[in-house]
Each structure stands twice: as structure tokens, then as C-alpha cells.
Amino acid sequence: MKQQGLESKLSACSLEEADKCLFEYLHAEIVNYVLATTSDNKDGEEELSRLEWMGFSVGYRIIERLTKEWARFKEELDMIKFICTDFWTCLYHKQIDNLRTNHHGVYVLHDNEFRLLANIGANGSQQYLRESPRLLAFTCGLLRGSLANLGIVSTVKAEVSALPSCKFNVQVQRI
Amino acid sequence: MTIHNLYIFSKSGVLLYYAEWNRLNKSGITKEEEAKLMYGMLFSIKSFVSKISPLDSKEGFLYYKTSKYTLHYLETPSGLKFVLNTDNVAQNVRNLLQQLYSQVYLEYVVKNPLCQLNEPIQSELFKLKVDELMKNSPIFLNRSL
């Protein structure tokens, strides 16, 4: 009986914990693995395109599952809004804080407390600013992949000026 | 009530982190030497306690007290050691150490992919959060001594 009580208590707190952590730890290891297997290019910058590509395929697949209950989107802005709200909540347990657009295919998604950066620095700490782009490459690919499956060809760039907030620049490519 | 200083040791005895708040008496040796002495003493106390205990004790060594201060000790199953020196009237320090482990160390060191485990902690955010936790606890009362 006592054993059972302990078990249920454990599972209640650890299920949620595992749910939240598993992705974070796995993501960290993927980043390490990719950085260790690819050599830096000649500018001394880290080679993150493989990471971005992984994100792309994950995003491409995830969108199939997430949109199964949704009606077709009318226009581009609706898709971006879906990404900012439902998609982001599903993956990072919060919504994008700010969305800006110039109505000509450029969208800026602003997250004030991005989950993968939240444990690294706060209040505009400068300490890990140089290393933080490697934690964003996967998410850039994720955005690009999900948009690609919705029919938007784009390039996505991330920008960090003060941890833990970051901006994702989505540039839609018109043909 | 007041908090003097804090040591965090890894499983193998590396000093991961040191911080002090109201420490009046300096040891006169370098921080590294002091950490080695401290770790050695704790190691001895631990084996002493487990050998001398007349009953099978679950928790082992918890704290010791001198006329001036109390040393509180928390060891996690993974072998991390948290050591906090306070004055003799401080209450509930064990709770504070548990909080330090679960709310600060886990969050800002273990979940920080840029922090190497088992190496001295460099993260400024961790430093900030440790300071915050200690200063917000009721045990921390900065008396002008």
C-alpha cells in the first residue's frame, strides 16, 4: 500500500518533469553531437546547417499531426498566427509574445522568454551570447519546415540580443 | 540568524561552487586548499558516523554544531554535496538546502547545456539565483556584527 502511494506520487511529479525535460536534454545532446561531428568552416563560425535540416524535417512532420482538426487556412497571416499560438504552445508551452510584419512577406516572431534559453541567462546577461545561436538553429528549421508543409517557402533566421529573449525572422520567398 | 558560507562539491570532491556572505574569520589559506580540507573533513565525518552509529541510520551525517556556528550537510543520491554554514539558531536549513538543489542547481546547471557537469560552475545566472535564494530566506538576516 505504501509502495503504491509512493509510486503514484512519483509518477505524478515525474511524468510532467520527464515531459518537459526530455526534449530539452535530447535537444542539448543533438546540438553537441552535431557540433562534434561537423568541423567549423573557415570563418570560425559553427556549422549549424545539419541541425537546421533536422529541425526542418521534424517541423515538416509535426505540422501534419497538429493541423488535423483545423480547416484550411485562408491566407498567409493565418498560418503565421497558427504558428505563433497553437504550434508554439504545443512545443514550448507558451505563445509567441509579439508578432510583427511589414505585410510584404517579412514576419518577426518575438519570444521574450524562449524555453531553450531560459536556463542559460536572464536580465540581458551577456555571458553565453556567443554560444546561444547553436540552441536556436533547430527551432529555425522547425519553423521553416512547418511553413514549408503549409505551402510557404521561406528562410528563417534567429537573432539574440539579450538572453533569454530572441527573435525569429521569417522571410517568405515569393516566386 | 545569519548565513556564513556555502560549498558545493561534486561526487569526486571537486569544489563546484563557493560563496560567502557574512564571514568574519578568514582561514588564511587559499580557497582551493580550504576546499580540500573541508572535503577531507566531511569525508572522514561521513565514514566515522557510519562506523560508529549503533543503529542502521538512513540519513547519515546531517550537521554539526560548535559554540559559534553550525555546519549543515546535504548529500544527494548522485553524490553532490551541499555544505552551508549558519549560526546556531538557524531553523529549517535542510529545507533550504533541498531548495537550493532542486530549484537552483537542477534548473540552472543541469538544464543549462552550456554548463559542464563536474566542473566548477561559471554560470552567472546560477550565481544570481543562489544569491537570491539565500537572501530571500528567513535565515539570512544581515546583522551588523
CSV table of N, CA, C and O in Angstrom, one decimal, chain B residues 45-143:
chain,number,residue,atom,x,y,z
B,45,ILE,N,34.2,12.5,8.5
B,45,ILE,CA,33.0,12.5,9.3
B,45,ILE,C,32.0,11.5,8.8
B,45,ILE,O,31.4,10.7,9.6
B,46,LYS,N,31.8,11.4,7.5
B,46,LYS,CA,30.8,10.5,7.0
B,46,LYS,C,31.2,9.1,7.3
B,46,LYS,O,30.3,8.3,7.7
B,47,SER,N,32.4,8.7,7.1
B,47,SER,CA,32.8,7.3,7.4
B,47,SER,C,32.8,7.1,8.9
B,47,SER,O,32.4,6.0,9.3
B,48,PHE,N,33.2,8.1,9.7
B,48,PHE,CA,33.1,8.0,11.1
B,48,PHE,C,31.7,7.7,11.6
B,48,PHE,O,31.4,6.8,12.4
B,49,VAL,N,30.8,8.5,11.1
B,49,VAL,CA,29.4,8.4,11.5
B,49,VAL,C,28.8,7.0,11.1
B,49,VAL,O,28.1,6.4,11.9
B,50,SER,N,29.1,6.6,9.9
B,50,SER,CA,28.6,5.3,9.5
B,50,SER,C,29.2,4.1,10.3
B,50,SER,O,28.5,3.1,10.5
B,51,LYS,N,30.4,4.3,10.8
B,51,LYS,CA,31.0,3.2,11.5
B,51,LYS,C,30.6,3.2,13.0
B,51,LYS,O,30.4,2.1,13.6
B,52,ILE,N,30.4,4.3,13.5
B,52,ILE,CA,30.2,4.5,15.0
B,52,ILE,C,28.7,4.3,15.3
B,52,ILE,O,28.4,4.1,16.5
B,53,SER,N,27.9,4.5,14.3
B,53,SER,CA,26.4,4.5,14.6
B,53,SER,C,26.0,3.2,15.2
B,53,SER,O,26.3,2.1,14.5
B,54,PRO,N,25.3,3.1,16.3
B,54,PRO,CA,24.9,1.9,16.9
B,54,PRO,C,23.7,1.3,16.1
B,54,PRO,O,23.4,0.1,16.2
B,55,LEU,N,23.0,2.1,15.4
B,55,LEU,CA,21.8,1.6,14.6
B,55,LEU,C,22.1,1.9,13.2
B,55,LEU,O,22.9,2.7,12.8
B,56,ASP,N,21.3,1.2,12.4
B,56,ASP,CA,21.5,1.4,10.9
B,56,ASP,C,20.8,2.7,10.6
B,56,ASP,O,19.6,2.9,10.6
B,57,SER,N,21.6,3.8,10.3
B,57,SER,CA,21.0,5.1,10.1
B,57,SER,C,20.7,5.3,8.6
B,57,SER,O,21.5,4.9,7.8
B,58,LYS,N,19.6,5.9,8.3
B,58,LYS,CA,19.2,6.1,6.9
B,58,LYS,C,19.9,7.3,6.4
B,58,LYS,O,20.4,7.3,5.3
B,59,GLU,N,19.9,8.4,7.1
B,59,GLU,CA,20.3,9.7,6.6
B,59,GLU,C,21.8,9.9,6.8
B,59,GLU,O,22.4,10.7,6.0
B,60,GLY,N,22.4,9.3,7.7
B,60,GLY,CA,23.9,9.5,8.0
B,60,GLY,C,24.1,10.9,8.6
B,60,GLY,O,23.3,11.4,9.4
B,61,PHE,N,25.2,11.5,8.2
B,61,PHE,CA,25.6,12.7,8.8
B,61,PHE,C,24.7,13.9,8.3
B,61,PHE,O,24.5,14.1,7.1
B,62,LEU,N,24.2,14.7,9.2
B,62,LEU,CA,23.3,15.8,8.9
B,62,LEU,C,23.9,17.1,9.2
B,62,LEU,O,23.8,18.0,8.3
B,63,TYR,N,24.4,17.3,10.4
B,63,TYR,CA,25.0,18.6,10.7
B,63,TYR,C,25.9,18.5,11.9
B,63,TYR,O,25.8,17.5,12.6
B,64,TYR,N,26.8,19.4,12.1
B,64,TYR,CA,27.5,19.5,13.4
B,64,TYR,C,27.4,20.9,13.9
B,64,TYR,O,27.2,21.9,13.2
B,65,LYS,N,27.7,21.1,15.2
B,65,LYS,CA,27.5,22.4,15.8
B,65,LYS,C,28.7,22.7,16.7
B,65,LYS,O,29.2,21.8,17.5
B,66,THR,N,29.2,23.9,16.6
B,66,THR,CA,30.2,24.3,17.6
B,66,THR,C,29.6,25.5,18.4
B,66,THR,O,28.4,25.7,18.3
B,67,SER,N,30.4,26.1,19.3
B,67,SER,CA,29.8,27.2,20.1
B,67,SER,C,29.4,28.4,19.3
B,67,SER,O,28.6,29.2,19.7
B,68,LYS,N,30.0,28.5,18.1
B,68,LYS,CA,29.8,29.7,17.3
B,68,LYS,C,29.0,29.5,16.0
B,68,LYS,O,28.3,30.4,15.5
B,69,TYR,N,29.0,28.4,15.4
B,69,TYR,CA,28.3,28.1,14.1
B,69,TYR,C,27.9,26.7,14.0
B,69,TYR,O,28.3,25.8,14.7
B,70,THR,N,27.0,26.5,13.0
B,70,THR,CA,26.6,25.1,12.7
B,70,THR,C,26.8,24.9,11.2
B,70,THR,O,26.6,25.7,10.4
B,71,LEU,N,27.4,23.7,10.9
B,71,LEU,CA,27.6,23.3,9.6
B,71,LEU,C,26.5,22.3,9.2
B,71,LEU,O,26.4,21.2,9.8
B,72,HIS,N,25.8,22.6,8.1
B,72,HIS,CA,24.7,21.7,7.6
B,72,HIS,C,25.2,21.0,6.4
B,72,HIS,O,25.8,21.7,5.5
B,73,TYR,N,24.8,19.8,6.2
B,73,TYR,CA,25.3,19.0,5.2
B,73,TYR,C,24.2,18.2,4.5
B,73,TYR,O,23.4,17.6,5.1
B,74,LEU,N,24.2,18.3,3.1
B,74,LEU,CA,23.2,17.6,2.4
B,74,LEU,C,23.9,16.9,1.2
B,74,LEU,O,24.6,17.5,0.5
B,75,GLU,N,23.7,15.6,1.2
B,75,GLU,CA,24.3,14.8,0.1
B,75,GLU,C,23.2,14.2,-0.7
B,75,GLU,O,22.3,13.5,-0.2
B,76,THR,N,23.2,14.4,-2.0
B,76,THR,CA,22.2,13.8,-2.9
B,76,THR,C,22.6,12.3,-3.2
B,76,THR,O,23.7,12.0,-3.1
B,77,PRO,N,21.6,11.5,-3.7
B,77,PRO,CA,21.9,10.2,-4.1
B,77,PRO,C,23.0,10.1,-5.2
B,77,PRO,O,23.7,9.1,-5.3
B,78,SER,N,23.1,11.2,-6.0
B,78,SER,CA,24.1,11.2,-7.0
B,78,SER,C,25.5,11.6,-6.5
B,78,SER,O,26.4,11.7,-7.3
B,79,GLY,N,25.6,11.9,-5.2
B,79,GLY,CA,26.9,12.2,-4.7
B,79,GLY,C,27.2,13.7,-4.6
B,79,GLY,O,28.3,14.0,-4.1
B,80,LEU,N,26.4,14.6,-5.0
B,80,LEU,CA,26.6,16.0,-4.8
B,80,LEU,C,26.5,16.4,-3.4
B,80,LEU,O,25.7,15.8,-2.7
B,81,LYS,N,27.4,17.3,-2.9
B,81,LYS,CA,27.4,17.6,-1.5
B,81,LYS,C,27.2,19.1,-1.4
B,81,LYS,O,27.9,19.9,-1.9
B,82,PHE,N,26.2,19.5,-0.6
B,82,PHE,CA,25.9,20.9,-0.3
B,82,PHE,C,26.2,21.2,1.1
B,82,PHE,O,25.8,20.5,2.0
B,83,VAL,N,27.1,22.1,1.4
B,83,VAL,CA,27.5,22.4,2.7
B,83,VAL,C,27.2,23.9,3.0
B,83,VAL,O,27.7,24.8,2.3
B,84,LEU,N,26.5,24.1,4.1
B,84,LEU,CA,26.1,25.5,4.4
B,84,LEU,C,26.4,25.8,5.9
B,84,LEU,O,26.0,25.1,6.8
B,85,ASN,N,27.2,26.9,6.1
B,85,ASN,CA,27.4,27.3,7.5
B,85,ASN,C,26.5,28.4,7.9
B,85,ASN,O,26.4,29.4,7.2
B,86,THR,N,25.9,28.2,9.1
B,86,THR,CA,25.0,29.2,9.6
B,86,THR,C,25.3,29.4,11.1
B,86,THR,O,26.2,28.7,11.6
B,87,ASP,N,24.6,30.4,11.7
B,87,ASP,CA,24.8,30.5,13.1
B,87,ASP,C,24.0,29.4,13.8
B,87,ASP,O,23.3,28.6,13.2
B,88,ASN,N,24.0,29.4,15.2
B,88,ASN,CA,23.4,28.2,15.9
B,88,ASN,C,21.9,28.3,16.0
B,88,ASN,O,21.3,27.3,16.4
B,89,VAL,N,21.3,29.4,15.7
B,89,VAL,CA,19.8,29.5,15.9
B,89,VAL,C,19.0,29.3,14.6
B,89,VAL,O,17.8,29.2,14.7
B,90,ALA,N,19.7,29.1,13.5
B,90,ALA,CA,19.0,29.0,12.2
B,90,ALA,C,18.1,27.7,12.2
B,90,ALA,O,18.5,26.7,12.7
B,91,GLN,N,16.9,27.9,11.7
B,91,GLN,CA,16.0,26.8,11.6
B,91,GLN,C,15.7,26.3,10.2
B,91,GLN,O,15.9,27.1,9.2
B,92,ASN,N,15.4,25.1,10.0
B,92,ASN,CA,14.9,24.6,8.7
B,92,ASN,C,16.0,24.8,7.6
B,92,ASN,O,15.6,25.0,6.4
B,93,VAL,N,17.2,24.6,7.9
B,93,VAL,CA,18.3,24.8,6.9
B,93,VAL,C,18.3,23.7,5.9
B,93,VAL,O,18.6,23.8,4.7
B,94,ARG,N,17.8,22.5,6.4
B,94,ARG,CA,17.8,21.3,5.5
B,94,ARG,C,16.9,21.6,4.3
B,94,ARG,O,17.2,21.3,3.2
B,95,ASN,N,15.7,22.2,4.7
B,95,ASN,CA,14.8,22.6,3.7
B,95,ASN,C,15.4,23.5,2.6
B,95,ASN,O,15.2,23.4,1.4
B,96,LEU,N,16.1,24.5,3.1
B,96,LEU,CA,16.8,25.5,2.3
B,96,LEU,C,17.8,24.8,1.3
B,96,LEU,O,17.8,25.1,0.1
B,97,LEU,N,18.5,23.8,1.9
B,97,LEU,CA,19.5,23.1,1.0
B,97,LEU,C,18.8,22.3,-0.1
B,97,LEU,O,19.2,22.2,-1.2
B,98,GLN,N,17.6,21.7,0.3
B,98,GLN,CA,16.9,20.9,-0.7
B,98,GLN,C,16.4,21.9,-1.8
B,98,GLN,O,16.4,21.5,-3.0
B,99,GLN,N,15.9,23.1,-1.4
B,99,GLN,CA,15.5,24.0,-2.4
B,99,GLN,C,16.6,24.5,-3.3
B,99,GLN,O,16.5,24.6,-4.5
B,100,LEU,N,17.8,24.7,-2.7
B,100,LEU,CA,19.0,25.1,-3.4
B,100,LEU,C,19.3,24.0,-4.5
B,100,LEU,O,19.6,24.3,-5.7
B,101,TYR,N,19.1,22.7,-4.1
B,101,TYR,CA,19.4,21.7,-5.1
B,101,TYR,C,18.3,21.6,-6.2
B,101,TYR,O,18.6,21.7,-7.4
B,102,SER,N,17.0,21.6,-5.7
B,102,SER,CA,16.0,21.3,-6.7
B,102,SER,C,15.6,22.6,-7.5
B,102,SER,O,15.2,22.4,-8.7
B,103,GLN,N,15.7,23.7,-6.9
B,103,GLN,CA,15.2,24.9,-7.6
B,103,GLN,C,16.3,25.7,-8.3
B,103,GLN,O,16.1,26.5,-9.2
B,104,VAL,N,17.5,25.6,-7.8
B,104,VAL,CA,18.6,26.4,-8.4
B,104,VAL,C,19.6,25.5,-9.2
B,104,VAL,O,19.8,25.7,-10.4
B,105,TYR,N,20.2,24.5,-8.5
B,105,TYR,CA,21.2,23.7,-9.2
B,105,TYR,C,20.6,22.9,-10.4
B,105,TYR,O,21.1,23.0,-11.5
B,106,LEU,N,19.5,22.3,-10.1
B,106,LEU,CA,18.8,21.5,-11.2
B,106,LEU,C,18.5,22.4,-12.4
B,106,LEU,O,18.7,22.1,-13.5
B,107,GLU,N,17.8,23.5,-12.1
B,107,GLU,CA,17.3,24.4,-13.1
B,107,GLU,C,18.4,25.1,-13.9
B,107,GLU,O,18.4,25.1,-15.1
B,108,TYR,N,19.4,25.6,-13.2
B,108,TYR,CA,20.4,26.5,-13.9
B,108,TYR,C,21.7,25.9,-14.2
B,108,TYR,O,22.6,26.5,-14.8
B,109,VAL,N,22.0,24.7,-13.7
B,109,VAL,CA,23.2,24.0,-14.1
B,109,VAL,C,22.9,22.7,-14.9
B,109,VAL,O,23.4,22.6,-16.0
B,110,VAL,N,22.1,21.9,-14.3
B,110,VAL,CA,21.8,20.6,-15.1
B,110,VAL,C,21.0,20.9,-16.4
B,110,VAL,O,21.3,20.3,-17.4
B,111,LYS,N,20.1,21.9,-16.3
B,111,LYS,CA,19.4,22.2,-17.6
B,111,LYS,C,20.0,23.2,-18.5
B,111,LYS,O,19.4,23.7,-19.4
B,112,ASN,N,21.2,23.6,-18.1
B,112,ASN,CA,22.0,24.5,-19.0
B,112,ASN,C,22.9,23.7,-19.8
B,112,ASN,O,23.9,23.2,-19.3
B,113,PRO,N,22.7,23.5,-21.1
B,113,PRO,CA,23.5,22.7,-21.9
B,113,PRO,C,25.0,23.2,-22.0
B,113,PRO,O,25.9,22.5,-22.4
B,114,LEU,N,25.2,24.5,-21.7
B,114,LEU,CA,26.5,25.1,-21.9
B,114,LEU,C,27.3,24.9,-20.6
B,114,LEU,O,28.5,25.3,-20.5
B,115,CYS,N,26.7,24.4,-19.5
B,115,CYS,CA,27.4,24.1,-18.3
B,115,CYS,C,28.0,22.7,-18.3
B,115,CYS,O,27.2,21.7,-18.5
B,116,GLN,N,29.2,22.5,-18.1
B,116,GLN,CA,29.8,21.1,-17.9
B,116,GLN,C,29.5,20.7,-16.5
B,116,GLN,O,29.8,21.4,-15.6
B,117,LEU,N,29.0,19.4,-16.4
B,117,LEU,CA,28.8,18.9,-15.0
B,117,LEU,C,30.2,18.5,-14.5
B,117,LEU,O,31.1,18.2,-15.3
B,118,ASN,N,30.3,18.5,-13.2
B,118,ASN,CA,31.6,18.1,-12.5
B,118,ASN,C,32.7,19.0,-12.8
B,118,ASN,O,33.9,18.6,-12.7
B,119,GLU,N,32.4,20.2,-13.2
B,119,GLU,CA,33.4,21.2,-13.3
B,119,GLU,C,33.0,22.5,-12.6
B,119,GLU,O,31.7,22.7,-12.5
B,120,PRO,N,33.9,23.3,-12.1
B,120,PRO,CA,33.4,24.5,-11.4
B,120,PRO,C,32.4,25.3,-12.2
B,120,PRO,O,32.5,25.5,-13.4
B,121,ILE,N,31.3,25.7,-11.5
B,121,ILE,CA,30.2,26.4,-12.2
B,121,ILE,C,30.5,27.8,-12.5
B,121,ILE,O,30.9,28.6,-11.6
B,122,GLN,N,30.4,28.2,-13.8
B,122,GLN,CA,30.7,29.5,-14.2
B,122,GLN,C,29.5,30.4,-14.4
B,122,GLN,O,29.6,31.6,-14.5
B,123,SER,N,28.3,29.7,-14.6
B,123,SER,CA,27.1,30.5,-15.0
B,123,SER,C,26.8,31.6,-14.1
B,123,SER,O,26.7,31.5,-12.8
B,124,GLU,N,26.6,32.8,-14.7
B,124,GLU,CA,26.3,34.0,-13.9
B,124,GLU,C,24.9,33.9,-13.4
B,124,GLU,O,24.6,34.4,-12.3
B,125,LEU,N,24.0,33.3,-14.2
B,125,LEU,CA,22.6,33.2,-13.8
B,125,LEU,C,22.5,32.3,-12.5
B,125,LEU,O,21.7,32.7,-11.6
B,126,PHE,N,23.3,31.3,-12.4
B,126,PHE,CA,23.3,30.4,-11.3
B,126,PHE,C,23.7,31.2,-10.0
B,126,PHE,O,23.1,31.1,-9.0
B,127,LYS,N,24.8,31.9,-10.2
B,127,LYS,CA,25.3,32.8,-9.1
B,127,LYS,C,24.2,33.7,-8.6
B,127,LYS,O,24.0,33.8,-7.4
B,128,LEU,N,23.5,34.3,-9.5
B,128,LEU,CA,22.5,35.3,-9.2
B,128,LEU,C,21.4,34.6,-8.4
B,128,LEU,O,20.9,35.1,-7.4
B,129,LYS,N,21.0,33.4,-8.9
B,129,LYS,CA,19.8,32.7,-8.3
B,129,LYS,C,20.2,32.2,-6.9
B,129,LYS,O,19.4,32.2,-6.0
B,130,VAL,N,21.4,31.8,-6.7
B,130,VAL,CA,21.9,31.3,-5.4
B,130,VAL,C,21.8,32.5,-4.4
B,130,VAL,O,21.2,32.4,-3.3
B,131,ASP,N,22.3,33.6,-4.8
B,131,ASP,CA,22.3,34.8,-4.0
B,131,ASP,C,20.9,35.2,-3.6
B,131,ASP,O,20.6,35.5,-2.5
B,132,GLU,N,20.0,35.1,-4.6
B,132,GLU,CA,18.6,35.5,-4.4
B,132,GLU,C,17.9,34.6,-3.4
B,132,GLU,O,17.3,35.0,-2.5
B,133,LEU,N,18.2,33.2,-3.6
B,133,LEU,CA,17.5,32.3,-2.7
B,133,LEU,C,18.0,32.5,-1.3
B,133,LEU,O,17.2,32.5,-0.3
B,134,MET,N,19.3,32.7,-1.1
B,134,MET,CA,19.8,32.8,0.3
B,134,MET,C,19.3,34.1,0.9
B,134,MET,O,18.9,34.2,2.1
B,135,LYS,N,19.4,35.2,0.1
B,135,LYS,CA,19.0,36.5,0.7
B,135,LYS,C,17.5,36.6,1.0
B,135,LYS,O,17.0,37.3,1.8
B,136,ASN,N,16.7,35.8,0.2
B,136,ASN,CA,15.2,35.8,0.5
B,136,ASN,C,14.8,34.9,1.6
B,136,ASN,O,13.7,34.9,2.0
B,137,SER,N,15.7,34.0,2.0
B,137,SER,CA,15.3,33.0,3.0
B,137,SER,C,15.3,33.7,4.4
B,137,SER,O,16.1,34.7,4.6
B,138,PRO,N,14.4,33.3,5.3
B,138,PRO,CA,14.3,34.0,6.6
B,138,PRO,C,15.5,33.8,7.5
B,138,PRO,O,15.7,34.5,8.4
B,139,ILE,N,16.4,32.8,7.1
B,139,ILE,CA,17.6,32.6,7.9
B,139,ILE,C,18.6,33.7,7.7
B,139,ILE,O,19.4,34.0,8.5
B,140,PHE,N,18.5,34.3,6.5
B,140,PHE,CA,19.5,35.3,6.1
B,140,PHE,C,19.1,36.6,6.7
B,140,PHE,O,18.2,37.3,6.3
B,141,LEU,N,19.7,37.0,7.8
B,141,LEU,CA,19.4,38.3,8.4
B,141,LEU,C,20.7,39.0,8.6
B,141,LEU,O,21.5,38.6,9.4
B,142,ASN,N,21.0,40.0,7.7
B,142,ASN,CA,22.3,40.6,7.7
B,142,ASN,C,22.4,41.5,8.9
B,142,ASN,O,22.2,42.7,8.9
B,143,ARG,N,22.8,41.0,10.1
B,143,ARG,CA,23.0,41.8,11.2
B,143,ARG,C,24.4,42.5,11.1
B,143,ARG,O,25.3,41.9,10.6
